[in-house]
């Protein structure tokens, strides 16, 4: 029998504990496991960097939610990315990255991997011809984010998968913004899905974590080896927090989407607002592709102010319910100024973001309260 998404979120990897009957997965807060004689492992566990039962539960749940065969959990989204990239790439390789990639991912390519001898080309991924043209014989990997951060650009995952297949390169999709509830890249032809579980999967702004999900058993084995060899694993309590958050992902995302749609509509009609970036708006250039590959349009909304950068900064400092903070994907609404906050690290690069841009992570509070808060800040 195949189960629906919400059933998997609550049950996948989470059978009641056979030794105690504990309905929720215990936090196995231990570094090591007793061996029954030298090399005799009781439950298959030896040392918690290599594997821990709470992390195993999370990994099985994440794999199920992405319709993938293998899940790996990490201490952060960037730890997951670093482990993946240094497993599949070697000095001399080339990668194609989005021209509005998450700032931290860009920094990883531009500073850590560039020094390691991996070249990169930023491309506007919505333009499939430009992507095809950027692939060289040295290209090993196509890195995709959709929707993108902070401009909510949409890339056609199935279209990119076709290009990747023809070129014999890996398609990696950072699915953090959509979450597996709204979009499942592996079913659209991607090879590996990356998550910052810090965001929607954890969902409560109380944990930092990352994940990889994939189908290829041989690559999964190499990644498991590197996960242990490089050691950037999440602790048992952090694993448990993400697992607990994931249980309500579906209902949270439905509300995030509904609230964000109302916020985007209100902003669009507001005289002090310039452009509104939300893939749910029919005039958004990626609207049709988003409607085809996503179940809903997500909880992130960005917009510019006709009054420019000073007005953007003023709005960020005037909201009360929208808390001025980095990060996203929690139940509470957040507001931020990408150029000076989340994307300060891409200042002066081809990925620089507009100075008059404000990014919202629309939470699941009462939507009328959110609209009032924004109207007041804009007034
Ligand atoms: C936050 C984020 C990351 C990095 O994840 P961390 O958990 O902060 O390391 C990567 N990609 C996207 C799209 C993000 O929003």
mmCIF file of C-alpha atoms and ligand atoms in Angstrom:
data_model
loop_
_atom_site.group_PDB
_atom_site.id
_atom_site.type_symbol
_atom_site.label_atom_id
_atom_site.label_comp_id
_atom_site.label_asym_id
_atom_site.label_seq_id
_atom_site.Cartn_x
_atom_site.Cartn_y
_atom_site.Cartn_z
ATOM 1 C CA UNK A 1 0.000 0.000 0.000
ATOM 2 C CA UNK A 2 1.268 3.471 -0.814
ATOM 3 C CA UNK A 3 0.524 6.221 1.669
ATOM 4 C CA UNK A 4 -0.234 9.891 1.141
ATOM 5 C CA UNK A 5 2.199 12.682 2.025
ATOM 6 C CA UNK A 6 0.761 13.583 5.438
ATOM 7 C CA UNK A 7 0.654 9.913 6.481
ATOM 8 C CA UNK A 8 4.312 9.462 5.522
ATOM 9 C CA UNK A 9 5.255 12.662 7.390
ATOM 10 C CA UNK A 10 3.821 11.204 10.593
ATOM 11 C CA UNK A 11 4.748 7.540 10.190
ATOM 12 C CA UNK A 12 7.685 6.990 7.796
ATOM 13 C CA UNK A 13 10.727 5.796 9.764
ATOM 14 C CA UNK A 14 8.724 6.261 12.960
ATOM 15 C CA UNK A 15 7.455 2.842 14.105
ATOM 16 C CA UNK A 16 6.824 2.864 17.872
ATOM 17 C CA UNK A 17 9.991 1.875 19.742
ATOM 18 C CA UNK A 18 9.988 -1.953 20.044
ATOM 19 C CA UNK A 19 11.750 -2.019 23.418
ATOM 20 C CA UNK A 20 9.472 0.429 25.278
ATOM 21 C CA UNK A 21 6.450 1.100 23.064
ATOM 22 C CA UNK A 22 7.309 4.816 23.003
ATOM 23 C CA UNK A 23 4.978 6.287 20.376
ATOM 24 C CA UNK A 24 7.361 9.080 19.405
ATOM 25 C CA UNK A 25 10.908 8.306 18.335
ATOM 26 C CA UNK A 26 13.180 8.626 21.405
ATOM 27 C CA UNK A 27 16.029 11.136 21.422
ATOM 28 C CA UNK A 28 18.917 8.672 21.525
ATOM 29 C CA UNK A 29 21.267 11.113 23.250
ATOM 30 C CA UNK A 30 24.320 8.881 23.252
ATOM 31 C CA UNK A 31 27.665 9.002 21.480
ATOM 32 C CA UNK A 32 28.356 5.262 21.581
ATOM 33 C CA UNK A 33 26.595 1.887 21.775
ATOM 34 C CA UNK A 34 27.393 -1.218 23.856
ATOM 35 C CA UNK A 35 28.765 -4.076 21.814
ATOM 36 C CA UNK A 36 27.787 -7.685 22.552
ATOM 37 C CA UNK A 37 31.294 -9.046 22.280
ATOM 38 C CA UNK A 38 33.973 -7.488 20.086
ATOM 39 C CA UNK A 39 32.357 -6.289 16.837
ATOM 40 C CA UNK A 40 28.930 -7.626 17.836
ATOM 41 C CA UNK A 41 26.545 -4.736 17.251
ATOM 42 C CA UNK A 42 23.189 -5.150 19.012
ATOM 43 C CA UNK A 43 21.024 -2.788 16.963
ATOM 44 C CA UNK A 44 23.467 -2.143 14.125
ATOM 45 C CA UNK A 45 24.767 1.006 15.864
ATOM 46 C CA UNK A 46 28.336 1.644 16.935
ATOM 47 C CA UNK A 47 29.120 5.368 17.220
ATOM 48 C CA UNK A 48 26.783 8.332 16.672
ATOM 49 C CA UNK A 49 28.823 10.090 13.984
ATOM 50 C CA UNK A 50 28.416 6.990 11.827
ATOM 51 C CA UNK A 51 24.760 6.421 12.701
ATOM 52 C CA UNK A 52 22.260 7.195 15.449
ATOM 53 C CA UNK A 53 18.698 5.774 15.656
ATOM 54 C CA UNK A 54 17.034 9.213 15.944
ATOM 55 C CA UNK A 55 18.916 10.371 12.852
ATOM 56 C CA UNK A 56 18.009 7.147 11.043
ATOM 57 C CA UNK A 57 14.309 7.827 11.700
ATOM 58 C CA UNK A 58 14.677 11.347 10.309
ATOM 59 C CA UNK A 59 16.590 10.120 7.250
ATOM 60 C CA UNK A 60 13.919 7.519 6.440
ATOM 61 C CA UNK A 61 11.178 10.101 6.842
ATOM 62 C CA UNK A 62 12.950 12.657 4.617
ATOM 63 C CA UNK A 63 13.529 10.043 1.901
ATOM 64 C CA UNK A 64 9.836 9.095 1.974
ATOM 65 C CA UNK A 65 8.719 12.739 1.795
ATOM 66 C CA UNK A 66 10.837 13.356 -1.312
ATOM 67 C CA UNK A 67 9.784 10.038 -2.905
ATOM 68 C CA UNK A 68 13.453 9.044 -2.799
ATOM 69 C CA UNK A 69 15.223 5.841 -1.839
ATOM 70 C CA UNK A 70 17.982 7.317 0.338
ATOM 71 C CA UNK A 71 17.987 10.214 2.832
ATOM 72 C CA UNK A 72 20.980 11.675 4.656
ATOM 73 C CA UNK A 73 20.736 14.285 7.409
ATOM 74 C CA UNK A 74 23.404 16.907 8.129
ATOM 75 C CA UNK A 75 24.229 19.561 10.708
ATOM 76 C CA UNK A 76 23.111 22.345 8.325
ATOM 77 C CA UNK A 77 22.005 22.895 4.748
ATOM 78 C CA UNK A 78 25.481 24.104 3.829
ATOM 79 C CA UNK A 79 27.054 21.024 5.433
ATOM 80 C CA UNK A 80 24.814 18.885 3.204
ATOM 81 C CA UNK A 81 25.849 20.929 0.154
ATOM 82 C CA UNK A 82 29.550 20.796 1.000
ATOM 83 C CA UNK A 83 29.469 17.038 1.545
ATOM 84 C CA UNK A 84 27.610 16.488 -1.727
ATOM 85 C CA UNK A 85 29.859 18.790 -3.766
ATOM 86 C CA UNK A 86 33.123 17.389 -2.428
ATOM 87 C CA UNK A 87 31.844 13.858 -3.008
ATOM 88 C CA UNK A 88 30.829 14.303 -6.659
ATOM 89 C CA UNK A 89 33.302 16.979 -7.812
ATOM 90 C CA UNK A 90 37.068 17.047 -8.238
ATOM 91 C CA UNK A 91 39.524 19.882 -8.965
ATOM 92 C CA UNK A 92 39.186 20.921 -12.636
ATOM 93 C CA UNK A 93 35.427 20.330 -12.756
ATOM 94 C CA UNK A 94 32.889 22.993 -13.695
ATOM 95 C CA UNK A 95 29.361 23.609 -12.388
ATOM 96 C CA UNK A 96 26.443 25.722 -13.597
ATOM 97 C CA UNK A 97 24.733 27.652 -10.803
ATOM 98 C CA UNK A 98 21.677 29.958 -10.666
ATOM 99 C CA UNK A 99 22.354 33.679 -11.143
ATOM 100 C CA UNK A 100 20.304 34.323 -7.998
ATOM 101 C CA UNK A 101 21.469 31.396 -5.874
ATOM 102 C CA UNK A 102 21.099 31.448 -2.108
ATOM 103 C CA UNK A 103 23.958 33.653 -0.864
ATOM 104 C CA UNK A 104 25.496 30.926 1.298
ATOM 105 C CA UNK A 105 25.525 28.436 -1.579
ATOM 106 C CA UNK A 106 27.132 31.047 -3.829
ATOM 107 C CA UNK A 107 29.757 31.748 -1.163
ATOM 108 C CA UNK A 108 30.509 28.018 -0.979
ATOM 109 C CA UNK A 109 31.107 27.900 -4.751
ATOM 110 C CA UNK A 110 32.890 31.256 -4.959
ATOM 111 C CA UNK A 111 35.258 30.870 -2.017
ATOM 112 C CA UNK A 112 35.603 27.272 -0.784
ATOM 113 C CA UNK A 113 35.149 25.277 -4.008
ATOM 114 C CA UNK A 114 36.812 27.848 -6.270
ATOM 115 C CA UNK A 115 39.981 27.580 -4.163
ATOM 116 C CA UNK A 116 39.679 23.830 -4.440
ATOM 117 C CA UNK A 117 39.789 24.213 -8.268
ATOM 118 C CA UNK A 118 36.095 23.963 -9.195
ATOM 119 C CA UNK A 119 34.911 26.635 -11.662
ATOM 120 C CA UNK A 120 31.330 27.918 -11.821
ATOM 121 C CA UNK A 121 29.136 29.871 -14.216
ATOM 122 C CA UNK A 122 26.070 31.743 -12.916
ATOM 123 C CA UNK A 123 23.175 31.431 -15.384
ATOM 124 C CA UNK A 124 19.549 32.558 -15.445
ATOM 125 C CA UNK A 125 18.025 29.086 -15.058
ATOM 126 C CA UNK A 126 14.607 30.104 -16.391
ATOM 127 C CA UNK A 127 16.376 30.400 -19.785
ATOM 128 C CA UNK A 128 16.970 26.768 -20.813
ATOM 129 C CA UNK A 129 18.942 27.793 -23.942
ATOM 130 C CA UNK A 130 21.331 29.791 -21.755
ATOM 131 C CA UNK A 131 21.755 26.756 -19.489
ATOM 132 C CA UNK A 132 22.484 24.480 -22.463
ATOM 133 C CA UNK A 133 25.037 27.012 -23.754
ATOM 134 C CA UNK A 134 26.795 27.209 -20.370
ATOM 135 C CA UNK A 135 27.478 23.467 -20.191
ATOM 136 C CA UNK A 136 31.083 22.648 -21.158
ATOM 137 C CA UNK A 137 32.937 19.324 -21.426
ATOM 138 C CA UNK A 138 34.226 19.984 -17.879
ATOM 139 C CA UNK A 139 30.716 20.471 -16.470
ATOM 140 C CA UNK A 140 29.799 17.822 -13.930
ATOM 141 C CA UNK A 141 26.811 19.342 -12.201
ATOM 142 C CA UNK A 142 23.849 21.622 -12.694
ATOM 143 C CA UNK A 143 22.728 23.347 -9.489
ATOM 144 C CA UNK A 144 19.115 24.476 -9.397
ATOM 145 C CA UNK A 145 17.030 26.411 -6.913
ATOM 146 C CA UNK A 146 13.346 26.942 -7.577
ATOM 147 C CA UNK A 147 11.731 29.130 -6.377
ATOM 148 C CA UNK A 148 14.899 31.185 -5.976
ATOM 149 C CA UNK A 149 15.952 33.322 -3.089
ATOM 150 C CA UNK A 150 15.153 36.218 -2.832
ATOM 151 C CA UNK A 151 13.622 36.959 -6.268
ATOM 152 C CA UNK A 152 11.312 33.910 -6.422
ATOM 153 C CA UNK A 153 12.429 32.976 -9.926
ATOM 154 C CA UNK A 154 11.111 29.677 -11.276
ATOM 155 C CA UNK A 155 13.159 27.092 -13.162
ATOM 156 C CA UNK A 156 11.612 24.231 -15.132
ATOM 157 C CA UNK A 157 12.969 21.159 -13.308
ATOM 158 C CA UNK A 158 11.896 18.650 -15.978
ATOM 159 C CA UNK A 159 13.463 20.874 -18.671
ATOM 160 C CA UNK A 160 16.737 21.089 -16.723
ATOM 161 C CA UNK A 161 16.653 17.329 -16.140
ATOM 162 C CA UNK A 162 16.519 16.827 -19.925
ATOM 163 C CA UNK A 163 19.587 19.034 -20.402
ATOM 164 C CA UNK A 164 21.433 17.276 -17.572
ATOM 165 C CA UNK A 165 20.612 13.840 -18.992
ATOM 166 C CA UNK A 166 21.787 14.789 -22.520
ATOM 167 C CA UNK A 167 25.027 16.241 -21.138
ATOM 168 C CA UNK A 168 25.612 13.388 -18.690
ATOM 169 C CA UNK A 169 25.777 15.720 -15.691
ATOM 170 C CA UNK A 170 24.028 15.584 -12.304
ATOM 171 C CA UNK A 171 20.992 17.771 -11.676
ATOM 172 C CA UNK A 172 20.872 18.912 -8.046
ATOM 173 C CA UNK A 173 17.800 20.805 -6.822
ATOM 174 C CA UNK A 174 17.818 22.863 -3.637
ATOM 175 C CA UNK A 175 14.186 22.299 -2.632
ATOM 176 C CA UNK A 176 14.313 24.398 0.543
ATOM 177 C CA UNK A 177 11.868 27.111 -0.584
ATOM 178 C CA UNK A 178 9.185 24.752 -1.885
ATOM 179 C CA UNK A 179 9.538 21.900 0.621
ATOM 180 C CA UNK A 180 8.718 18.344 -0.494
ATOM 181 C CA UNK A 181 5.023 19.003 0.132
ATOM 182 C CA UNK A 182 4.847 21.532 -2.706
ATOM 183 C CA UNK A 183 7.416 20.049 -5.098
ATOM 184 C CA UNK A 184 9.234 16.734 -5.565
ATOM 185 C CA UNK A 185 12.266 17.248 -7.833
ATOM 186 C CA UNK A 186 13.265 13.548 -7.969
ATOM 187 C CA UNK A 187 9.926 12.687 -9.595
ATOM 188 C CA UNK A 188 10.647 15.429 -12.192
ATOM 189 C CA UNK A 189 14.030 13.923 -13.115
ATOM 190 C CA UNK A 190 16.480 15.513 -10.653
ATOM 191 C CA UNK A 191 19.316 13.325 -9.339
ATOM 192 C CA UNK A 192 19.766 14.800 -5.863
ATOM 193 C CA UNK A 193 17.563 17.012 -3.665
ATOM 194 C CA UNK A 194 19.172 19.338 -1.132
ATOM 195 C CA UNK A 195 17.407 20.851 1.866
ATOM 196 C CA UNK A 196 18.096 23.336 4.552
ATOM 197 C CA UNK A 197 15.794 21.595 7.060
ATOM 198 C CA UNK A 198 16.294 24.743 9.150
ATOM 199 C CA UNK A 199 13.470 26.233 7.075
ATOM 200 C CA UNK A 200 10.073 24.667 6.249
ATOM 201 C CA UNK A 201 10.893 21.071 7.198
ATOM 202 C CA UNK A 202 11.878 22.027 10.751
ATOM 203 C CA UNK A 203 9.338 24.807 10.499
ATOM 204 C CA UNK A 204 9.630 26.359 13.969
ATOM 205 C CA UNK A 205 12.863 28.407 13.795
ATOM 206 C CA UNK A 206 14.372 26.295 16.551
ATOM 207 C CA UNK A 207 16.944 24.130 14.772
ATOM 208 C CA UNK A 208 19.625 24.277 12.053
ATOM 209 C CA UNK A 209 19.865 21.231 9.797
ATOM 210 C CA UNK A 210 20.303 19.955 6.266
ATOM 211 C CA UNK A 211 19.534 16.951 4.115
ATOM 212 C CA UNK A 212 20.219 15.147 0.859
ATOM 213 C CA UNK A 213 17.754 12.769 -0.796
ATOM 214 C CA UNK A 214 18.483 10.662 -3.878
ATOM 215 C CA UNK A 215 17.709 7.373 -5.627
ATOM 216 C CA UNK A 216 21.079 6.187 -7.016
ATOM 217 C CA UNK A 217 22.319 3.491 -4.567
ATOM 218 C CA UNK A 218 25.963 3.781 -5.630
ATOM 219 C CA UNK A 219 26.076 7.562 -5.109
ATOM 220 C CA UNK A 220 24.136 7.146 -1.842
ATOM 221 C CA UNK A 221 26.813 4.755 -0.600
ATOM 222 C CA UNK A 222 29.593 7.232 -1.427
ATOM 223 C CA UNK A 223 27.658 10.008 0.313
ATOM 224 C CA UNK A 224 27.099 7.885 3.431
ATOM 225 C CA UNK A 225 30.844 7.217 3.456
ATOM 226 C CA UNK A 226 31.614 10.947 3.205
ATOM 227 C CA UNK A 227 28.903 11.877 5.726
ATOM 228 C CA UNK A 228 30.853 9.776 8.228
ATOM 229 C CA UNK A 229 34.317 10.682 6.925
ATOM 230 C CA UNK A 230 33.639 14.441 6.920
ATOM 231 C CA UNK A 231 31.503 14.283 10.044
ATOM 232 C CA UNK A 232 29.048 17.146 9.611
ATOM 233 C CA UNK A 233 26.144 15.231 11.162
ATOM 234 C CA UNK A 234 23.227 16.558 13.236
ATOM 235 C CA UNK A 235 22.945 15.573 16.890
ATOM 236 C CA UNK A 236 20.073 13.396 18.149
ATOM 237 C CA UNK A 237 18.076 16.290 19.588
ATOM 238 C CA UNK A 238 18.363 18.360 16.391
ATOM 239 C CA UNK A 239 17.352 15.294 14.360
ATOM 240 C CA UNK A 240 14.329 14.868 16.626
ATOM 241 C CA UNK A 241 13.313 18.530 16.257
ATOM 242 C CA UNK A 242 13.335 18.280 12.443
ATOM 243 C CA UNK A 243 11.415 15.003 12.595
ATOM 244 C CA UNK A 244 8.835 16.592 14.877
ATOM 245 C CA UNK A 245 8.528 19.622 12.603
ATOM 246 C CA UNK A 246 8.116 17.502 9.488
ATOM 247 C CA UNK A 247 4.986 15.825 10.905
ATOM 248 C CA UNK A 248 2.954 19.015 10.336
ATOM 249 C CA UNK A 249 4.632 20.127 7.112
ATOM 250 C CA UNK A 250 1.537 19.597 4.943
ATOM 251 C CA UNK A 251 -0.901 21.586 7.058
ATOM 252 C CA UNK A 252 1.647 24.319 7.671
ATOM 253 C CA UNK A 253 2.447 24.684 3.965
ATOM 254 C CA UNK A 254 -1.240 24.962 3.045
ATOM 255 C CA UNK A 255 -1.558 27.910 5.434
ATOM 256 C CA UNK A 256 1.774 29.478 4.396
ATOM 257 C CA UNK A 257 0.571 29.394 0.774
ATOM 258 C CA UNK A 258 -2.864 30.834 1.557
ATOM 259 C CA UNK A 259 -1.444 33.658 3.711
ATOM 260 C CA UNK A 260 1.320 34.500 1.216
ATOM 261 C CA UNK A 261 -1.213 34.740 -1.626
ATOM 262 C CA UNK A 262 -3.254 37.284 0.378
ATOM 263 C CA UNK A 263 -0.118 39.273 1.261
ATOM 264 C CA UNK A 264 1.052 39.321 -2.385
ATOM 265 C CA UNK A 265 -2.383 40.572 -3.533
ATOM 266 C CA UNK A 266 -2.427 43.331 -0.932
ATOM 267 C CA UNK A 267 1.127 44.451 -1.797
ATOM 268 C CA UNK A 268 0.354 44.466 -5.508
ATOM 269 C CA UNK A 269 -2.458 46.945 -4.949
ATOM 270 C CA UNK A 270 -0.418 49.190 -2.617
ATOM 271 C CA UNK A 271 0.728 52.556 -4.036
ATOM 272 C CA UNK A 272 4.106 52.476 -2.230
ATOM 273 C CA UNK A 273 5.011 49.049 -3.614
ATOM 274 C CA UNK A 274 6.848 48.658 -6.926
ATOM 275 C CA UNK A 275 7.283 45.071 -8.122
ATOM 276 C CA UNK A 276 5.871 42.073 -6.239
ATOM 277 C CA UNK A 277 7.676 38.758 -6.694
ATOM 278 C CA UNK A 278 5.387 35.796 -5.990
ATOM 279 C CA UNK A 279 5.029 32.811 -8.354
ATOM 280 C CA UNK A 280 1.321 32.559 -7.533
ATOM 281 C CA UNK A 281 0.620 35.849 -9.327
ATOM 282 C CA UNK A 282 -0.564 35.214 -12.913
ATOM 283 C CA UNK A 283 1.795 37.938 -14.220
ATOM 284 C CA UNK A 284 4.864 36.278 -12.651
ATOM 285 C CA UNK A 285 7.056 35.085 -15.568
ATOM 286 C CA UNK A 286 7.383 31.625 -14.010
ATOM 287 C CA UNK A 287 3.731 31.256 -13.049
ATOM 288 C CA UNK A 288 2.855 28.573 -15.616
ATOM 289 C CA UNK A 289 5.896 26.427 -14.885
ATOM 290 C CA UNK A 290 5.292 26.807 -11.142
ATOM 291 C CA UNK A 291 1.651 25.782 -11.569
ATOM 292 C CA UNK A 292 2.813 22.696 -13.492
ATOM 293 C CA UNK A 293 5.481 21.485 -11.062
ATOM 294 C CA UNK A 294 4.264 22.749 -7.675
ATOM 295 C CA UNK A 295 1.195 21.897 -5.589
ATOM 296 C CA UNK A 296 1.098 25.485 -4.259
ATOM 297 C CA UNK A 297 3.181 28.634 -4.612
ATOM 298 C CA UNK A 298 4.852 28.752 -1.212
ATOM 299 C CA UNK A 299 5.132 31.206 1.652
ATOM 300 C CA UNK A 300 7.873 33.546 0.399
ATOM 301 C CA UNK A 301 7.057 36.966 -1.069
ATOM 302 C CA UNK A 302 9.523 39.692 -2.091
ATOM 303 C CA UNK A 303 8.738 43.240 -3.179
ATOM 304 C CA UNK A 304 10.389 46.535 -4.019
ATOM 305 C CA UNK A 305 9.462 49.983 -2.705
ATOM 306 C CA UNK A 306 8.844 52.897 -5.047
ATOM 307 C CA UNK A 307 10.611 55.000 -2.382
ATOM 308 C CA UNK A 308 13.865 53.052 -2.905
ATOM 309 C CA UNK A 309 16.364 51.628 -0.435
ATOM 310 C CA UNK A 310 15.637 54.032 2.447
ATOM 311 C CA UNK A 311 11.944 53.208 2.269
ATOM 312 C CA UNK A 312 12.757 49.460 2.169
ATOM 313 C CA UNK A 313 14.871 49.811 5.314
ATOM 314 C CA UNK A 314 12.147 51.841 6.999
ATOM 315 C CA UNK A 315 9.467 49.199 6.312
ATOM 316 C CA UNK A 316 11.764 46.441 7.638
ATOM 317 C CA UNK A 317 12.116 48.318 10.917
ATOM 318 C CA UNK A 318 8.454 49.270 11.330
ATOM 319 C CA UNK A 319 6.588 45.945 11.304
ATOM 320 C CA UNK A 320 5.626 44.411 14.630
ATOM 321 C CA UNK A 321 4.372 40.914 13.826
ATOM 322 C CA UNK A 322 6.842 40.445 10.975
ATOM 323 C CA UNK A 323 10.061 40.082 12.967
ATOM 324 C CA UNK A 324 13.210 41.587 11.457
ATOM 325 C CA UNK A 325 15.402 38.494 11.093
ATOM 326 C CA UNK A 326 17.228 36.292 8.627
ATOM 327 C CA UNK A 327 16.068 32.761 7.819
ATOM 328 C CA UNK A 328 12.592 31.699 6.719
ATOM 329 C CA UNK A 329 10.082 28.885 6.743
ATOM 330 C CA UNK A 330 9.025 29.033 10.393
ATOM 331 C CA UNK A 331 5.470 29.437 11.645
ATOM 332 C CA UNK A 332 6.186 33.072 12.550
ATOM 333 C CA UNK A 333 6.384 35.791 9.932
ATOM 334 C CA UNK A 334 9.793 37.350 9.239
ATOM 335 C CA UNK A 335 10.887 40.406 7.263
ATOM 336 C CA UNK A 336 14.363 41.254 6.031
ATOM 337 C CA UNK A 337 16.431 43.406 3.701
ATOM 338 C CA UNK A 338 18.317 40.897 1.464
ATOM 339 C CA UNK A 339 20.960 43.345 0.175
ATOM 340 C CA UNK A 340 22.164 44.115 3.702
ATOM 341 C CA UNK A 341 21.273 40.871 5.455
ATOM 342 C CA UNK A 342 20.922 37.399 3.842
ATOM 343 C CA UNK A 343 22.574 38.438 0.586
ATOM 344 C CA UNK A 344 25.280 40.773 1.900
ATOM 345 C CA UNK A 345 27.822 38.085 0.915
ATOM 346 C CA UNK A 346 26.932 38.448 -2.807
ATOM 347 C CA UNK A 347 27.288 42.235 -2.813
ATOM 348 C CA UNK A 348 29.414 43.281 -5.794
ATOM 349 C CA UNK A 349 29.054 39.852 -7.462
ATOM 350 C CA UNK A 350 26.866 38.936 -10.466
ATOM 351 C CA UNK A 351 24.319 37.779 -7.881
ATOM 352 C CA UNK A 352 23.866 41.190 -6.223
ATOM 353 C CA UNK A 353 20.217 41.832 -5.301
ATOM 354 C CA UNK A 354 18.268 45.122 -5.628
ATOM 355 C CA UNK A 355 18.787 47.538 -2.706
ATOM 356 C CA UNK A 356 15.083 48.461 -2.631
ATOM 357 C CA UNK A 357 14.009 44.830 -2.136
ATOM 358 C CA UNK A 358 12.242 43.492 0.961
ATOM 359 C CA UNK A 359 11.765 39.750 1.543
ATOM 360 C CA UNK A 360 8.946 38.275 3.612
ATOM 361 C CA UNK A 361 8.648 34.803 5.038
ATOM 362 C CA UNK A 362 4.891 34.766 5.529
ATOM 363 C CA UNK A 363 3.996 32.770 8.622
ATOM 364 C CA UNK A 364 0.801 31.054 9.668
ATOM 365 C CA UNK A 365 -0.577 33.748 11.996
ATOM 366 C CA UNK A 366 -4.097 35.141 11.388
ATOM 367 C CA UNK A 367 -3.813 36.650 7.937
ATOM 368 C CA UNK A 368 -5.805 39.820 8.759
ATOM 369 C CA UNK A 369 -3.244 40.627 11.474
ATOM 370 C CA UNK A 370 -0.402 40.172 8.995
ATOM 371 C CA UNK A 371 -2.066 42.430 6.427
ATOM 372 C CA UNK A 372 -2.711 45.126 9.038
ATOM 373 C CA UNK A 373 0.905 44.952 10.235
ATOM 374 C CA UNK A 374 2.240 45.439 6.694
ATOM 375 C CA UNK A 375 -0.250 48.212 5.844
ATOM 376 C CA UNK A 376 0.757 50.079 9.008
ATOM 377 C CA UNK A 377 4.479 49.698 8.257
ATOM 378 C CA UNK A 378 3.929 50.946 4.712
ATOM 379 C CA UNK A 379 1.788 53.923 5.745
HETATM 380 C C1 LIG B 1 19.097 28.554 4.381
HETATM 381 C C2 LIG B 1 19.331 28.006 3.036
HETATM 382 C C3 LIG B 1 20.442 27.198 2.766
HETATM 383 C C4 LIG B 1 21.518 26.918 3.795
HETATM 384 O O1 LIG B 1 21.052 26.170 4.852
HETATM 385 P P1 LIG B 1 21.630 26.286 6.362
HETATM 386 O O2 LIG B 1 20.781 25.328 7.096
HETATM 387 O O3 LIG B 1 21.465 27.708 6.793
HETATM 388 O O4 LIG B 1 23.055 25.886 6.285
HETATM 389 C C5 LIG B 1 20.570 26.677 1.486
HETATM 390 N N1 LIG B 1 19.671 26.942 0.528
HETATM 391 C C6 LIG B 1 18.601 27.730 0.747
HETATM 392 C C7 LIG B 1 17.654 27.987 -0.364
HETATM 393 C C8 LIG B 1 18.393 28.294 1.996
HETATM 394 O O5 LIG B 1 17.340 29.085 2.195
#
